[in-house]
Amino acid sequence: MDREVGVAQSSKREQLIQAALELFSLTGYSTVGVNAISEKAGVTKKTLYHHFKSKEELILAVLRYYDERSRNSFMRSVEEKAENSQERLLAVFDVVEEWFNSKNFSGCLFVSAMGEYPEEGASIRSVCQESKLMTQKYIQSLAENAGLQDARELSEQLMLLIEGSITMAQVNNSSLSAVRAKKAAKVLIQSSVSP
Amino acid sequence: MDREVGVAQSSKREQLIQAALELFSLTGYSTVGVNAISEKAGVTKKTLYHHFKSKEELILAVLRYYDERSRNSFMRSVEEKAENSQERLLAVFDVVEEWFNSKNFSGCLFVSAMGEYPEEGASIRSVCQESKLMTQKYIQSLAENAGLQDARELSEQLMLLIEGSITMAQVNNSSLSAVRAKKAAKVLIQSSVSP
DNA sequence: CTCTAAGTATACCAATCTGTATATTTTTTA
DNA sequence: TAAAAAATATACAGATTGGTATACTTAGAG
């Protein structure tokens, strides 16, 4: 009955998600058709609709898949880059810079999704909110472990710098914004250590 | 020959741009058809294609129109809110907050456009770049007039806070990010006045 | 070995999309 | 007032969209 056991847990399903992810990153959501997605995945359209009951459901699956994978690799990279929490708080911006320089970068997938499907009060928006929230919580935990004052507020402000640098990197096709954000972050952190 | 003289400089053309602007703000670009636009403008599709030779040209016209109008009203609001340049540098964030609270707010139109038409190396991307650049220059001029050190770098960092707050306001449907950005901005400005 | 779920292949549907054609009417301007 | 430009009304073209239907094949599990 349930074939999703063992090692190859989700062959076709994951192929579809990955294919869709690539296409959505390149040209957005509504401009990419289900035909193109199934074709790229090397799978029939019928199979696509066997795994996802609509295009919107596929989009949601893509966002959740991307969210989990990207944040995991983000945190791993941060922890590889620095030993203690204080340094990691700044290493965040180095990882962000690397992301900007990677060839797949084309802005934030969640923000793009919300721009194209703004009314989705329930699903798409909430996935996006959740993703940003978990990133903020992670940064907050770094700030707390570093013994900084008002870790919550500081982490929210650092989020603003991160999100701003994402936008500017996309607009100007440059990773310079990450360097600038790091410089600003240093100032904010410094003012948080000395009240 | 050229009917665009006198007071009513562009009746139908402007109707089209305004109608398209409203629709694009609500549901993005590719999901809105030219039929819906011309209908909302109270104009024939033929008339639309008389003024704009393609949908993409209409999008560009909308972005340019919006860019000019929004930045003008932005600067006017800032200058109404505060007398001197130092105060205006912070008043920027109050104006941003008001924008977030306005009912038309749905994120940055330029960023959304770039998300949906990423390849447009020439036109759409450059309009967006230009818009952000002029905003940054304006903030830089405020910083210079306030006699702050390293006005260029400071203005770029403040831009990050602004753009980040736009994203977070869109995501969380809240204007709180503007308040947070203002607090962070105070710290950055302070550290720029005392080297 | 048989049953069933998952897959392919292919064709189709109705709706919508951008953009155009034709013929007529309104408005502007010279 | 007459020529020219801009608008309307309406229909259509060709492509593409999300999603479905039918018939057949493969493969895994009990």
Short mmCIF file of C-alpha atoms (C1' of nucleotides) in Angstrom, two decimals:
data_model
loop_
_atom_site.label_atom_id
_atom_site.label_comp_id
_atom_site.label_asym_id
_atom_site.label_seq_id
_atom_site.Cartn_x
_atom_site.Cartn_y
_atom_site.Cartn_z
CA MET A 1 0.00 0.00 0.00
CA ASP A 2 2.44 2.60 1.15
CA ARG A 3 5.47 2.35 -1.06
CA GLU A 4 7.34 5.15 0.63
CA VAL A 5 9.52 2.98 2.79
CA GLY A 6 13.19 2.19 2.95
CA VAL A 7 15.91 4.23 1.38
CA ALA A 8 14.48 5.80 -1.74
CA GLN A 9 11.74 7.40 0.23
CA SER A 10 10.19 9.58 -2.41
CA SER A 11 11.44 9.25 -5.91
CA LYS A 12 8.89 10.84 -8.20
CA ARG A 13 7.48 13.16 -5.61
CA GLU A 14 10.86 14.62 -4.81
CA GLN A 15 11.79 14.82 -8.46
CA LEU A 16 8.70 16.93 -9.00
CA ILE A 17 9.44 19.19 -6.07
CA GLN A 18 13.02 19.73 -7.14
CA ALA A 19 12.08 20.39 -10.74
CA ALA A 20 9.42 22.85 -9.67
CA LEU A 21 11.84 24.52 -7.28
CA GLU A 22 14.34 25.12 -10.05
CA LEU A 23 11.75 26.52 -12.41
CA PHE A 24 10.08 28.69 -9.82
CA SER A 25 13.44 30.14 -8.83
CA LEU A 26 14.15 31.07 -12.40
CA THR A 27 10.91 32.65 -13.55
CA GLY A 28 8.47 32.84 -10.69
CA TYR A 29 5.40 30.80 -9.98
CA SER A 30 2.51 31.75 -12.22
CA THR A 31 4.61 31.87 -15.35
CA VAL A 32 5.66 28.24 -14.96
CA GLY A 33 3.07 25.72 -16.07
CA VAL A 34 2.44 22.25 -14.73
CA ASN A 35 3.36 20.87 -18.14
CA ALA A 36 6.82 22.35 -17.92
CA ILE A 37 7.26 21.06 -14.39
CA SER A 38 6.28 17.48 -15.12
CA GLU A 39 8.33 17.54 -18.29
CA LYS A 40 11.41 18.77 -16.43
CA ALA A 41 10.88 16.14 -13.75
CA GLY A 42 10.71 13.46 -16.43
CA VAL A 43 7.27 12.48 -15.26
CA THR A 44 3.75 12.45 -16.61
CA LYS A 45 1.31 15.19 -15.73
CA LYS A 46 -0.97 12.50 -14.39
CA THR A 47 1.74 11.53 -11.93
CA LEU A 48 2.03 15.12 -10.82
CA TYR A 49 -1.66 15.26 -10.06
CA HIS A 50 -1.37 11.94 -8.33
CA HIS A 51 1.01 13.44 -5.78
CA PHE A 52 -0.40 16.94 -5.56
CA LYS A 53 -4.03 17.70 -5.98
CA SER A 54 -3.41 21.11 -7.49
CA LYS A 55 -0.65 23.43 -8.59
CA GLU A 56 -1.08 25.45 -5.43
CA GLU A 57 -0.45 22.35 -3.33
CA LEU A 58 2.70 21.72 -5.26
CA ILE A 59 3.82 25.27 -4.62
CA LEU A 60 3.24 24.79 -0.92
CA ALA A 61 5.19 21.55 -0.92
CA VAL A 62 8.04 23.28 -2.73
CA LEU A 63 8.10 26.10 -0.20
CA ARG A 64 8.12 23.75 2.75
CA TYR A 65 10.79 21.59 1.19
CA TYR A 66 12.93 24.61 0.40
CA ASP A 67 12.36 26.14 3.80
CA GLU A 68 13.57 23.11 5.68
CA ARG A 69 16.54 22.39 3.47
CA SER A 70 17.78 25.94 3.20
CA ARG A 71 17.54 26.78 6.86
CA ASN A 72 19.25 23.57 7.85
CA SER A 73 22.16 24.23 5.54
CA PHE A 74 22.18 27.83 6.68
CA MET A 75 22.59 26.92 10.33
CA ARG A 76 25.15 24.27 9.55
CA SER A 77 27.22 26.78 7.61
CA VAL A 78 27.05 29.30 10.41
CA GLU A 79 28.20 26.75 12.94
CA GLU A 80 31.05 25.66 10.74
CA LYS A 81 32.23 29.21 10.31
CA ALA A 82 32.56 30.19 13.97
CA GLU A 83 32.98 28.59 17.35
CA ASN A 84 31.13 30.72 19.86
CA SER A 85 27.75 32.37 19.62
CA GLN A 86 29.04 35.91 19.52
CA GLU A 87 31.14 35.18 16.45
CA ARG A 88 28.35 33.18 14.88
CA LEU A 89 26.08 36.17 15.12
CA LEU A 90 28.38 37.88 12.66
CA ALA A 91 29.18 34.76 10.66
CA VAL A 92 25.52 34.78 9.68
CA PHE A 93 26.30 37.59 7.29
CA ASP A 94 29.21 35.72 5.74
CA VAL A 95 26.92 32.82 4.97
CA VAL A 96 24.37 35.20 3.53
CA GLU A 97 27.08 36.66 1.34
CA GLU A 98 27.99 33.22 0.06
CA TRP A 99 24.37 32.61 -0.76
CA PHE A 100 24.25 35.82 -2.79
CA ASN A 101 27.30 34.71 -4.71
CA SER A 102 25.90 31.30 -5.53
CA LYS A 103 24.57 31.00 -9.02
CA ASN A 104 21.11 29.91 -7.91
CA PHE A 105 20.44 33.12 -6.03
CA SER A 106 17.47 35.07 -7.22
CA GLY A 107 16.00 36.72 -4.17
CA CYS A 108 13.79 35.25 -1.50
CA LEU A 109 11.45 32.57 -2.79
CA PHE A 110 8.96 33.26 -0.04
CA VAL A 111 8.70 36.95 -0.72
CA SER A 112 8.24 36.25 -4.41
CA ALA A 113 5.51 33.76 -3.62
CA MET A 114 3.68 36.27 -1.48
CA GLY A 115 3.95 38.87 -4.20
CA GLU A 116 2.26 36.57 -6.66
CA TYR A 117 -0.31 35.06 -4.32
CA PRO A 118 -1.10 37.84 -1.85
CA GLU A 119 -4.62 36.76 -0.89
CA GLU A 120 -3.58 33.30 0.32
CA GLY A 121 -4.36 34.20 3.91
CA ALA A 122 -4.01 30.67 5.09
CA SER A 123 -1.36 28.64 3.36
CA ILE A 124 1.36 30.39 1.39
CA ARG A 125 1.59 33.42 3.62
CA SER A 126 1.79 31.35 6.76
CA VAL A 127 4.56 29.14 5.39
CA CYS A 128 6.49 32.29 4.63
CA GLN A 129 5.82 33.79 8.05
CA GLU A 130 6.86 30.59 9.73
CA SER A 131 10.13 30.46 7.83
CA LYS A 132 11.11 34.00 8.75
CA LEU A 133 10.07 33.43 12.32
CA MET A 134 12.26 30.38 12.72
CA THR A 135 15.24 32.19 11.28
CA GLN A 136 14.67 35.02 13.74
CA LYS A 137 14.40 32.57 16.63
CA TYR A 138 17.68 31.03 15.62
CA ILE A 139 19.41 34.38 15.62
CA GLN A 140 17.80 35.22 18.92
CA SER A 141 19.20 32.02 20.42
CA LEU A 142 22.66 33.01 19.22
CA ALA A 143 22.27 36.40 20.85
CA GLU A 144 21.07 34.85 24.09
CA ASN A 145 23.92 32.38 24.20
CA ALA A 146 26.30 35.24 23.62
CA GLY A 147 24.89 36.84 26.75
CA LEU A 148 23.67 39.93 24.95
CA GLN A 149 21.08 42.26 26.37
CA ASP A 150 17.62 42.37 24.85
CA ALA A 151 18.30 39.44 22.56
CA ARG A 152 14.82 39.44 21.13
CA GLU A 153 14.90 43.04 19.95
CA LEU A 154 18.45 42.71 18.68
CA SER A 155 17.61 39.62 16.67
CA GLU A 156 14.63 41.34 15.08
CA GLN A 157 16.84 44.24 14.07
CA LEU A 158 19.44 41.91 12.64
CA MET A 159 16.64 40.26 10.65
CA LEU A 160 15.88 43.63 9.11
CA LEU A 161 19.49 43.89 7.98
CA ILE A 162 19.41 40.39 6.54
CA GLU A 163 16.15 40.88 4.68
CA GLY A 164 17.26 44.27 3.44
CA SER A 165 20.49 42.83 2.14
CA ILE A 166 18.55 40.11 0.32
CA THR A 167 16.46 42.68 -1.46
CA MET A 168 19.41 44.85 -2.38
CA ALA A 169 21.44 41.89 -3.54
CA GLN A 170 18.63 40.88 -5.83
CA VAL A 171 18.11 44.38 -7.14
CA ASN A 172 21.74 45.21 -7.74
CA ASN A 173 22.88 41.70 -8.50
CA SER A 174 25.68 42.15 -6.01
CA SER A 175 26.70 40.61 -2.72
CA LEU A 176 28.01 43.89 -1.38
CA SER A 177 24.88 44.40 0.66
CA ALA A 178 25.88 41.48 2.87
CA VAL A 179 29.16 43.17 3.73
CA ARG A 180 27.36 46.38 4.54
CA ALA A 181 24.81 44.56 6.64
CA LYS A 182 27.61 42.94 8.60
CA LYS A 183 29.17 46.31 9.36
CA ALA A 184 25.85 47.66 10.57
CA ALA A 185 25.29 44.50 12.60
CA LYS A 186 28.58 45.02 14.39
CA VAL A 187 27.43 48.42 15.54
CA LEU A 188 24.08 47.13 16.74
CA ILE A 189 25.67 44.23 18.59
CA GLN A 190 28.26 46.51 20.16
CA SER A 191 25.58 48.84 21.43
CA SER A 192 23.80 45.81 22.85
CA VAL A 193 26.82 44.63 24.81
CA SER A 194 27.45 48.03 26.33
CA PRO A 195 24.01 49.23 27.35
CA MET B 1 -0.98 65.34 -34.35
CA ASP B 2 0.20 65.37 -30.80
CA ARG B 3 -2.86 65.59 -28.63
CA GLU B 4 -0.97 65.60 -25.38
CA VAL B 5 -1.06 69.31 -24.75
CA GLY B 6 -2.83 71.57 -22.31
CA VAL B 7 -4.30 70.59 -19.00
CA ALA B 8 -5.71 67.07 -19.42
CA GLN B 9 -2.41 65.79 -20.60
CA SER B 10 -3.15 62.10 -20.80
CA SER B 11 -6.62 60.93 -20.17
CA LYS B 12 -6.86 57.38 -21.44
CA ARG B 13 -3.19 56.62 -21.06
CA GLU B 14 -3.18 57.61 -17.41
CA GLN B 15 -6.43 55.78 -16.78
CA LEU B 16 -4.79 52.65 -18.10
CA ILE B 17 -1.68 53.11 -16.01
CA GLN B 18 -3.66 53.74 -12.87
CA ALA B 19 -5.96 50.79 -13.45
CA ALA B 20 -3.00 48.53 -14.12
CA LEU B 21 -1.22 49.83 -11.04
CA GLU B 22 -4.16 48.96 -8.83
CA LEU B 23 -4.51 45.49 -10.26
CA PHE B 24 -0.80 44.74 -10.22
CA SER B 25 -0.62 45.81 -6.58
CA LEU B 26 -3.39 43.44 -5.68
CA THR B 27 -2.41 40.27 -7.46
CA GLY B 28 0.93 40.70 -9.17
CA TYR B 29 1.74 41.12 -12.81
CA SER B 30 1.42 37.91 -14.76
CA THR B 31 -1.86 36.95 -13.14
CA VAL B 32 -3.53 40.13 -14.37
CA GLY B 33 -4.60 40.06 -18.02
CA VAL B 34 -4.80 42.94 -20.44
CA ASN B 35 -8.53 42.33 -20.72
CA ALA B 36 -9.00 42.99 -17.03
CA ILE B 37 -6.83 46.10 -17.22
CA SER B 38 -8.63 47.70 -20.14
CA GLU B 39 -11.97 46.79 -18.64
CA LYS B 40 -11.08 48.37 -15.30
CA ALA B 41 -9.82 51.46 -17.09
CA GLY B 42 -13.11 51.70 -18.96
CA VAL B 43 -11.30 51.48 -22.25
CA THR B 44 -11.07 49.14 -25.19
CA LYS B 45 -8.25 46.68 -25.52
CA LYS B 46 -7.48 48.27 -28.86
CA THR B 47 -6.91 51.56 -27.07
CA LEU B 48 -4.55 49.86 -24.67
CA TYR B 49 -2.48 48.55 -27.54
CA HIS B 50 -2.60 51.96 -29.13
CA HIS B 51 -0.78 53.47 -26.17
CA PHE B 52 1.46 50.55 -25.28
CA LYS B 53 2.81 48.18 -27.81
CA SER B 54 2.84 45.23 -25.42
CA LYS B 55 1.92 44.24 -21.91
CA GLU B 56 5.54 44.51 -20.89
CA GLU B 57 5.67 48.11 -22.05
CA LEU B 58 2.61 48.84 -19.98
CA ILE B 59 4.29 47.28 -16.96
CA LEU B 60 7.31 49.49 -17.49
CA ALA B 61 5.15 52.58 -17.79
CA VAL B 62 3.36 51.62 -14.59
CA LEU B 63 6.63 51.17 -12.72
CA ARG B 64 7.99 54.50 -13.91
CA TYR B 65 4.76 56.26 -13.08
CA TYR B 66 4.64 54.71 -9.64
CA ASP B 67 8.31 55.39 -9.02
CA GLU B 68 8.05 59.08 -9.67
CA ARG B 69 4.81 59.60 -7.81
CA SER B 70 5.68 57.55 -4.76
CA ARG B 71 9.14 58.99 -4.22
CA ASN B 72 7.86 62.53 -4.63
CA SER B 73 5.18 62.02 -2.05
CA PHE B 74 7.70 60.23 0.15
CA MET B 75 10.12 63.14 0.17
CA ARG B 76 7.33 65.63 0.68
CA SER B 77 6.08 63.72 3.69
CA VAL B 78 9.55 63.53 5.20
CA GLU B 79 10.04 67.24 4.81
CA GLU B 80 6.68 67.98 6.37
CA LYS B 81 7.47 65.80 9.35
CA ALA B 82 10.76 67.40 10.42
CA GLU B 83 12.62 70.65 10.04
CA ASN B 84 16.31 69.82 9.93
CA SER B 85 18.13 67.06 8.14
CA GLN B 86 19.13 65.14 11.23
CA GLU B 87 15.50 64.80 12.32
CA ARG B 88 14.41 64.03 8.79
CA LEU B 89 16.77 61.09 8.71
CA LEU B 90 14.65 59.52 11.41
CA ALA B 91 11.35 60.87 10.13
CA VAL B 92 11.95 58.67 7.09
CA PHE B 93 10.93 55.70 9.18
CA ASP B 94 7.76 57.36 10.37
CA VAL B 95 6.73 57.91 6.78
CA VAL B 96 7.56 54.32 6.00
CA GLU B 97 5.41 53.24 8.91
CA GLU B 98 2.50 55.27 7.57
CA TRP B 99 2.94 53.61 4.23
CA PHE B 100 2.75 50.19 5.86
CA ASN B 101 -0.47 51.19 7.58
CA SER B 102 -2.09 52.45 4.41
CA LYS B 103 -4.56 50.02 2.94
CA ASN B 104 -2.85 49.89 -0.44
CA PHE B 105 0.34 48.49 0.99
CA SER B 106 1.36 45.13 -0.38
CA GLY B 107 5.13 45.13 -0.42
CA CYS B 108 7.49 46.69 -2.90
CA LEU B 109 6.11 46.75 -6.43
CA PHE B 110 9.61 46.75 -7.88
CA VAL B 111 10.78 43.72 -6.00
CA SER B 112 7.64 41.88 -6.99
CA ALA B 113 8.20 42.80 -10.61
CA MET B 114 11.75 41.52 -10.51
CA GLY B 115 10.57 38.30 -8.96
CA GLU B 116 8.17 37.69 -11.82
CA TYR B 117 10.39 38.94 -14.63
CA PRO B 118 13.94 38.14 -13.53
CA GLU B 119 15.52 37.88 -16.95
CA GLU B 120 14.58 41.39 -18.02
CA GLY B 121 18.20 42.46 -17.94
CA ALA B 122 17.50 45.73 -19.63
CA SER B 123 14.21 47.30 -18.73
CA ILE B 124 12.36 46.17 -15.63
CA ARG B 125 15.45 45.48 -13.55
CA SER B 126 17.01 48.82 -14.41
CA VAL B 127 13.88 50.75 -13.52
CA CYS B 128 13.93 49.03 -10.16
CA GLN B 129 17.62 49.68 -9.63
CA GLU B 130 17.18 53.32 -10.53
CA SER B 131 14.35 53.74 -8.08
CA LYS B 132 16.28 52.29 -5.17
CA LEU B 133 19.33 54.29 -6.12
CA MET B 134 17.49 57.58 -6.07
CA THR B 135 15.99 56.83 -2.70
CA GLN B 136 19.45 56.06 -1.36
CA LYS B 137 20.82 59.28 -2.81
CA TYR B 138 18.07 61.20 -1.11
CA ILE B 139 18.92 59.68 2.25
CA GLN B 140 22.58 60.30 1.62
CA SER B 141 21.85 63.98 1.02
CA LEU B 142 20.00 64.13 4.31
CA ALA B 143 22.97 62.57 6.07
CA GLU B 144 25.37 64.98 4.40
CA ASN B 145 23.28 68.00 5.29
CA ALA B 146 23.19 66.76 8.87
CA GLY B 147 26.98 66.85 8.84
CA LEU B 148 27.33 63.15 9.51
CA GLN B 149 30.50 61.22 8.84
CA ASP B 150 30.61 58.73 6.01
CA ALA B 151 27.19 59.73 4.73
CA ARG B 152 27.39 57.33 1.81
CA GLU B 153 27.96 54.24 3.88
CA LEU B 154 25.45 55.30 6.49
CA SER B 155 22.76 55.89 3.89
CA GLU B 156 23.36 52.47 2.37
CA GLN B 157 22.99 50.87 5.77
CA LEU B 158 19.80 52.78 6.45
CA MET B 159 18.54 51.53 3.10
CA LEU B 160 19.03 48.00 4.33
CA LEU B 161 16.88 48.76 7.35
CA ILE B 162 14.18 50.29 5.17
CA GLU B 163 14.12 47.44 2.68
CA GLY B 164 14.20 44.89 5.44
CA SER B 165 11.29 46.56 7.17
CA ILE B 166 9.32 46.52 3.91
CA THR B 167 9.80 42.79 3.58
CA MET B 168 8.91 42.07 7.18
CA ALA B 169 5.88 44.34 7.05
CA GLN B 170 4.64 42.47 4.01
CA VAL B 171 5.31 39.08 5.54
CA ASN B 172 3.82 39.78 8.94
CA ASN B 173 1.21 42.25 7.80
CA SER B 174 2.38 44.62 10.49
CA SER B 175 3.99 48.02 10.63
CA LEU B 176 6.03 47.13 13.69
CA SER B 177 9.10 46.58 11.56
CA ALA B 178 9.23 50.30 10.83
CA VAL B 179 9.45 51.09 14.52
CA ARG B 180 12.20 48.54 14.96
CA ALA B 181 14.06 49.89 11.98
CA LYS B 182 13.89 53.36 13.44
CA LYS B 183 15.42 52.19 16.70
CA ALA B 184 18.24 50.49 14.85
CA ALA B 185 18.70 53.57 12.70
CA LYS B 186 19.15 55.72 15.79
CA VAL B 187 22.03 53.54 16.90
CA LEU B 188 23.69 53.64 13.49
CA ILE B 189 23.31 57.39 13.23
CA GLN B 190 24.60 57.88 16.74
CA SER B 191 27.69 55.85 16.01
CA SER B 192 28.19 57.95 12.89
CA VAL B 193 28.11 61.24 14.77
CA SER B 194 30.62 60.06 17.37
CA PRO B 195 33.28 58.25 15.36
"C1'" DC C 1 0.90 -15.65 -8.13
"C1'" DT C 2 -2.31 -12.44 -7.86
"C1'" DC C 3 -3.97 -7.96 -6.60
"C1'" DT C 4 -3.34 -3.23 -6.36
"C1'" DA C 5 -1.07 1.04 -6.47
"C1'" DA C 6 1.91 3.87 -9.30
"C1'" DG C 7 3.43 4.76 -13.46
"C1'" DT C 8 3.25 5.93 -18.81
"C1'" DA C 9 1.26 7.65 -23.04
"C1'" DT C 10 -1.86 10.41 -25.19
"C1'" DA C 11 -5.58 12.87 -26.05
"C1'" DC C 12 -8.77 16.06 -24.61
"C1'" DC C 13 -11.53 20.03 -22.25
"C1'" DA C 14 -12.94 24.58 -21.34
"C1'" DA C 15 -11.03 28.73 -20.09
"C1'" DT C 16 -7.85 32.25 -20.55
"C1'" DC C 17 -3.98 34.44 -22.44
"C1'" DT C 18 -1.64 38.19 -25.61
"C1'" DG C 19 -2.31 40.37 -29.57
"C1'" DT C 20 -4.76 41.54 -34.15
"C1'" DA C 21 -8.51 42.67 -37.77
"C1'" DT C 22 -12.48 45.22 -39.43
"C1'" DA C 23 -15.60 48.56 -39.57
"C1'" DT C 24 -17.73 52.51 -37.32
"C1'" DT C 25 -17.92 56.64 -34.43
"C1'" DT C 26 -16.15 60.36 -31.74
"C1'" DT C 27 -12.98 64.02 -30.94
"C1'" DT C 28 -9.22 67.20 -32.10
"C1'" DT C 29 -6.86 70.18 -34.69
"C1'" DA C 30 -5.56 72.83 -38.43
"C1'" DT D 1 -15.54 72.52 -41.91
"C1'" DA D 2 -12.67 68.96 -43.56
"C1'" DA D 3 -8.85 65.88 -42.71
"C1'" DA D 4 -6.67 63.14 -39.14
"C1'" DA D 5 -6.23 60.89 -34.96
"C1'" DA D 6 -8.19 58.30 -31.28
"C1'" DA D 7 -11.73 55.89 -29.62
"C1'" DT D 8 -15.44 52.11 -29.68
"C1'" DA D 9 -17.53 47.61 -30.57
"C1'" DT D 10 -16.84 43.12 -31.63
"C1'" DA D 11 -14.93 39.25 -33.18
"C1'" DC D 12 -11.27 36.25 -33.84
"C1'" DA D 13 -6.66 33.88 -33.99
"C1'" DG D 14 -3.26 30.86 -32.05
"C1'" DA D 15 -1.10 29.50 -28.15
"C1'" DT D 16 -1.14 28.07 -23.35
"C1'" DT D 17 -3.26 27.37 -19.13
"C1'" DG D 18 -4.80 24.00 -15.11
"C1'" DG D 19 -6.87 19.87 -14.87
"C1'" DT D 20 -9.26 15.42 -16.48
"C1'" DA D 21 -10.24 10.86 -19.06
"C1'" DT D 22 -8.98 6.45 -21.02
"C1'" DA D 23 -6.34 2.60 -21.80
"C1'" DC D 24 -2.17 0.24 -20.96
"C1'" DT D 25 2.15 -1.19 -18.38
"C1'" DT D 26 5.15 -1.85 -14.58
"C1'" DA D 27 6.35 -3.30 -10.11
"C1'" DG D 28 5.90 -4.39 -5.05
"C1'" DA D 29 3.58 -6.83 -1.24
"C1'" DG D 30 0.90 -10.18 0.82
#
